Short mmCIF file of C-alpha atoms in Angstrom, two decimals:
data_model
loop_
_atom_site.label_atom_id
_atom_site.label_comp_id
_atom_site.label_asym_id
_atom_site.label_seq_id
_atom_site.Cartn_x
_atom_site.Cartn_y
_atom_site.Cartn_z
CA UNK A 1 -43.60 127.02 23.68
CA UNK A 2 -42.90 130.89 23.48
CA UNK A 3 -45.55 133.16 24.62
CA UNK A 4 -46.46 134.48 20.96
CA UNK A 5 -46.00 132.46 17.81
CA UNK A 6 -46.23 134.61 14.60
CA UNK A 7 -46.19 132.17 12.02
CA UNK A 8 -46.78 128.31 10.98
CA UNK A 9 -44.70 126.02 8.46
CA UNK A 10 -46.20 122.88 7.35
CA UNK A 11 -44.26 120.10 5.33
CA UNK A 12 -46.74 118.34 2.79
CA UNK A 13 -46.09 114.91 2.18
CA UNK A 14 -47.47 112.70 5.07
CA UNK A 15 -48.49 115.72 6.94
CA UNK A 16 -51.13 117.66 4.92
CA UNK A 17 -51.69 114.82 2.06
CA UNK A 18 -51.11 111.02 2.59
CA UNK A 19 -48.32 109.67 0.04
CA UNK A 20 -47.70 105.91 -0.27
CA UNK A 21 -46.24 104.46 -3.67
CA UNK A 22 -47.23 101.06 -2.32
CA UNK A 23 -50.90 102.21 -3.02
CA UNK A 24 -49.94 102.18 -6.79
CA UNK A 25 -47.45 99.26 -6.98
CA UNK A 26 -50.00 97.02 -5.23
CA UNK A 27 -52.23 97.61 -8.29
CA UNK A 28 -49.23 96.97 -10.75
CA UNK A 29 -47.94 93.77 -9.16
CA UNK A 30 -51.09 91.58 -8.81
CA UNK A 31 -50.95 87.77 -9.36
CA UNK A 32 -53.41 85.94 -11.66
CA UNK A 33 -55.51 85.29 -8.81
CA UNK A 34 -56.11 88.84 -7.97
CA UNK A 35 -53.96 88.71 -4.80
CA UNK A 36 -51.18 91.23 -4.43
CA UNK A 37 -47.63 90.19 -4.81
CA UNK A 38 -46.37 91.78 -1.76
CA UNK A 39 -42.93 90.40 -2.09
CA UNK A 40 -42.54 91.97 -5.40
CA UNK A 41 -43.78 95.36 -4.34
CA UNK A 42 -41.10 95.42 -1.65
CA UNK A 43 -38.45 94.36 -4.07
CA UNK A 44 -39.65 96.86 -6.71
CA UNK A 45 -39.53 99.71 -4.06
CA UNK A 46 -36.11 98.53 -2.33
CA UNK A 47 -34.21 98.02 -5.80
CA UNK A 48 -35.96 99.90 -8.74
CA UNK A 49 -37.82 103.06 -8.01
CA UNK A 50 -36.11 103.25 -4.29
CA UNK A 51 -36.30 106.05 -1.80
CA UNK A 52 -32.77 107.53 -2.63
CA UNK A 53 -33.97 107.48 -6.53
CA UNK A 54 -37.00 109.56 -5.88
CA UNK A 55 -35.19 111.83 -3.55
CA UNK A 56 -33.14 112.87 -6.52
CA UNK A 57 -36.18 114.43 -8.25
CA UNK A 58 -37.21 116.18 -5.07
CA UNK A 59 -33.56 117.45 -5.54
CA UNK A 60 -34.37 118.93 -8.84
CA UNK A 61 -33.44 116.00 -11.27
CA UNK A 62 -36.12 115.94 -14.13
CA UNK A 63 -38.33 112.89 -14.44
CA UNK A 64 -37.18 111.91 -18.09
CA UNK A 65 -33.79 111.64 -16.71
CA UNK A 66 -34.80 109.54 -13.68
CA UNK A 67 -36.90 107.30 -15.73
CA UNK A 68 -33.86 106.64 -18.11
CA UNK A 69 -31.74 105.96 -15.35
CA UNK A 70 -33.79 103.59 -13.89
CA UNK A 71 -34.58 101.62 -17.02
CA UNK A 72 -30.99 101.40 -17.86
CA UNK A 73 -30.45 99.42 -14.48
CA UNK A 74 -33.85 97.37 -14.88
CA UNK A 75 -35.13 97.23 -18.76
CA UNK A 76 -37.62 94.72 -18.17
CA UNK A 77 -39.52 97.14 -15.66
CA UNK A 78 -40.09 99.82 -18.43
CA UNK A 79 -43.75 100.24 -17.62
CA UNK A 80 -43.57 99.92 -13.89
CA UNK A 81 -40.81 102.63 -13.85
CA UNK A 82 -42.64 104.90 -15.91
CA UNK A 83 -45.80 104.47 -13.75
CA UNK A 84 -44.12 106.05 -10.73
CA UNK A 85 -44.57 109.55 -12.21
CA UNK A 86 -47.08 108.69 -15.12
CA UNK A 87 -49.79 107.66 -12.12
CA UNK A 88 -48.08 109.54 -9.34
CA UNK A 89 -51.50 110.98 -8.05
CA UNK A 90 -52.79 107.31 -7.43
CA UNK A 91 -49.98 107.56 -4.48
CA UNK A 92 -51.89 110.19 -3.02
CA UNK A 93 -55.39 108.88 -1.68
CA UNK A 94 -56.20 112.03 0.06
CA UNK A 95 -55.75 114.73 2.80
CA UNK A 96 -54.99 114.18 6.35
CA UNK A 97 -58.14 116.22 8.19
CA UNK A 98 -56.57 117.23 11.30
CA UNK A 99 -53.61 119.04 9.79
CA UNK A 100 -55.61 120.49 6.82
CA UNK A 101 -58.32 122.01 9.41
CA UNK A 102 -55.47 123.35 11.35
CA UNK A 103 -53.93 125.00 8.33
CA UNK A 104 -57.61 126.37 7.25
CA UNK A 105 -58.32 127.58 10.81
CA UNK A 106 -54.95 129.67 10.69
CA UNK A 107 -55.92 131.02 7.12
CA UNK A 108 -59.32 131.97 8.17
CA UNK A 109 -57.82 133.99 11.35
CA UNK A 110 -55.43 135.80 9.01
CA UNK A 111 -52.24 133.98 10.34
CA UNK A 112 -49.16 133.50 8.35
CA UNK A 113 -49.13 130.07 6.95
CA UNK A 114 -46.19 128.60 4.79
CA UNK A 115 -45.05 125.44 3.22
CA UNK A 116 -41.59 123.82 2.95
CA UNK A 117 -41.50 120.60 1.31
CA UNK A 118 -39.30 118.06 -0.49
CA UNK A 119 -41.28 117.50 -3.42
CA UNK A 120 -40.66 117.42 -7.31
CA UNK A 121 -40.79 120.71 -9.38
CA UNK A 122 -42.89 118.61 -11.99
CA UNK A 123 -45.27 116.81 -9.58
CA UNK A 124 -46.23 119.85 -7.14
CA UNK A 125 -48.04 121.87 -9.53
CA UNK A 126 -50.21 118.78 -10.57
CA UNK A 127 -50.82 117.85 -6.72
CA UNK A 128 -51.52 121.59 -6.05
CA UNK A 129 -54.10 121.54 -8.40
CA UNK A 130 -56.11 118.62 -6.76
CA UNK A 131 -56.01 120.08 -3.29
CA UNK A 132 -56.86 123.92 -2.93
CA UNK A 133 -54.83 124.25 0.61
CA UNK A 134 -51.72 123.65 -1.26
CA UNK A 135 -52.44 126.92 -3.05
CA UNK A 136 -53.08 128.91 -0.11
CA UNK A 137 -49.73 129.30 1.43
CA UNK A 138 -48.49 132.76 1.96
CA UNK A 139 -45.04 131.15 0.86
CA UNK A 140 -44.29 127.85 -0.37
CA UNK A 141 -40.59 126.68 -0.88
CA UNK A 142 -40.40 123.34 -2.80
CA UNK A 143 -37.05 121.67 -3.03
CA UNK A 144 -37.29 120.33 -6.82
CA UNK A 145 -37.26 124.35 -7.62
CA UNK A 146 -34.44 125.32 -5.31
CA UNK A 147 -32.10 122.00 -5.91
CA UNK A 148 -31.77 121.33 -2.23
CA UNK A 149 -33.86 119.26 0.31
CA UNK A 150 -34.55 118.95 3.87
CA UNK A 151 -32.99 118.51 6.33
CA UNK A 152 -30.19 120.88 4.69
CA UNK A 153 -30.30 123.98 6.55
CA UNK A 154 -29.97 125.95 3.41
CA UNK A 155 -33.74 125.24 2.33
CA UNK A 156 -34.86 126.40 5.69
CA UNK A 157 -32.61 129.72 5.37
CA UNK A 158 -34.27 130.04 1.57
CA UNK A 159 -37.71 129.78 3.34
CA UNK A 160 -36.95 132.30 6.36
CA UNK A 161 -35.77 135.01 3.84
CA UNK A 162 -38.38 134.50 1.33
CA UNK A 163 -41.38 134.70 3.93
CA UNK A 164 -39.58 136.99 6.19
CA UNK A 165 -40.11 134.89 9.45
CA UNK A 166 -38.26 134.71 12.73
CA UNK A 167 -37.73 130.88 13.26
CA UNK A 168 -37.79 131.49 17.13
CA UNK A 169 -41.38 132.40 16.84
CA UNK A 170 -42.40 130.16 13.96
CA UNK A 171 -43.99 126.68 14.40
CA UNK A 172 -42.82 124.01 12.02
CA UNK A 173 -44.40 120.76 11.66
CA UNK A 174 -42.91 117.73 9.59
CA UNK A 175 -43.23 113.94 9.96
CA UNK A 176 -39.46 113.52 9.42
CA UNK A 177 -37.22 113.29 12.65
CA UNK A 178 -34.18 114.52 10.75
CA UNK A 179 -36.10 117.66 9.40
CA UNK A 180 -37.42 118.46 12.71
CA UNK A 181 -33.77 118.25 14.31
CA UNK A 182 -32.64 120.61 11.66
CA UNK A 183 -35.34 123.05 12.17
CA UNK A 184 -34.93 122.76 16.01
CA UNK A 185 -31.19 123.69 15.44
CA UNK A 186 -32.16 126.78 13.63
CA UNK A 187 -34.52 127.98 16.54
CA UNK A 188 -37.62 126.65 15.04
CA UNK A 189 -40.65 125.57 17.53
CA UNK A 190 -41.21 122.36 16.21
CA UNK A 191 -43.62 119.46 16.11
CA UNK A 192 -42.82 115.75 14.99
CA UNK A 193 -46.00 115.05 13.23
CA UNK A 194 -46.47 111.16 13.99
CA UNK A 195 -50.21 110.81 15.53
CA UNK A 196 -53.06 112.97 14.51
CA UNK A 197 -54.53 113.19 17.94
CA UNK A 198 -51.36 114.38 19.23
CA UNK A 199 -50.81 116.81 16.51
CA UNK A 200 -54.33 118.28 17.59
CA UNK A 201 -53.51 118.51 21.37
CA UNK A 202 -49.90 120.30 20.45
CA UNK A 203 -51.64 122.71 18.15
CA UNK A 204 -54.26 123.73 20.60
CA UNK A 205 -51.63 124.11 23.41
CA UNK A 206 -49.55 126.40 21.43
CA UNK A 207 -51.82 129.06 21.10
CA UNK A 208 -52.22 128.87 17.37
CA UNK A 209 -55.61 129.46 15.79
CA UNK A 210 -58.35 127.01 16.50
CA UNK A 211 -61.97 126.90 15.14
#
């Protein structure tokens, strides 16, 4: 850990806010006895609205195009496919208290706080309306607006240039090991977010602003 960090960068999904598409699809795939059809949920997310399909929206593909592509593959699941973005906020149950508290502490101390997220250009503004702390970044780089996603170094370069930060004196927090590895290669001081208590201990040890 360097002697003095001068900025911090947060990922958003599953770092500041929880995101889990299963929360929505457990509502949509419910049997007549009101139990969740977990195998159908698993199948749908592995074959229809897949991780790779969603990543293309993070990369900038428009929702209308994504829905048309998925419906062409699985025409019997049109309503469920449209629900992915039509009911996107139901996949986000709330904030992660420890990281949000750290962000607020840093902001209150006047410490530069930035965001770097793989997020759709059409879904991020609606999500930021829900959570005020997503509107508090000094700089936020959203992959869907840039046409490039983490862990591509290019998106990190966009952030460093736009925010005017030195990676060697900037903390970067993300839940993806691949994103952490890319950031570390560029010189960022990284924390792989897996556990809230471990994060709090790391934050305090780093010398970042604490309440």
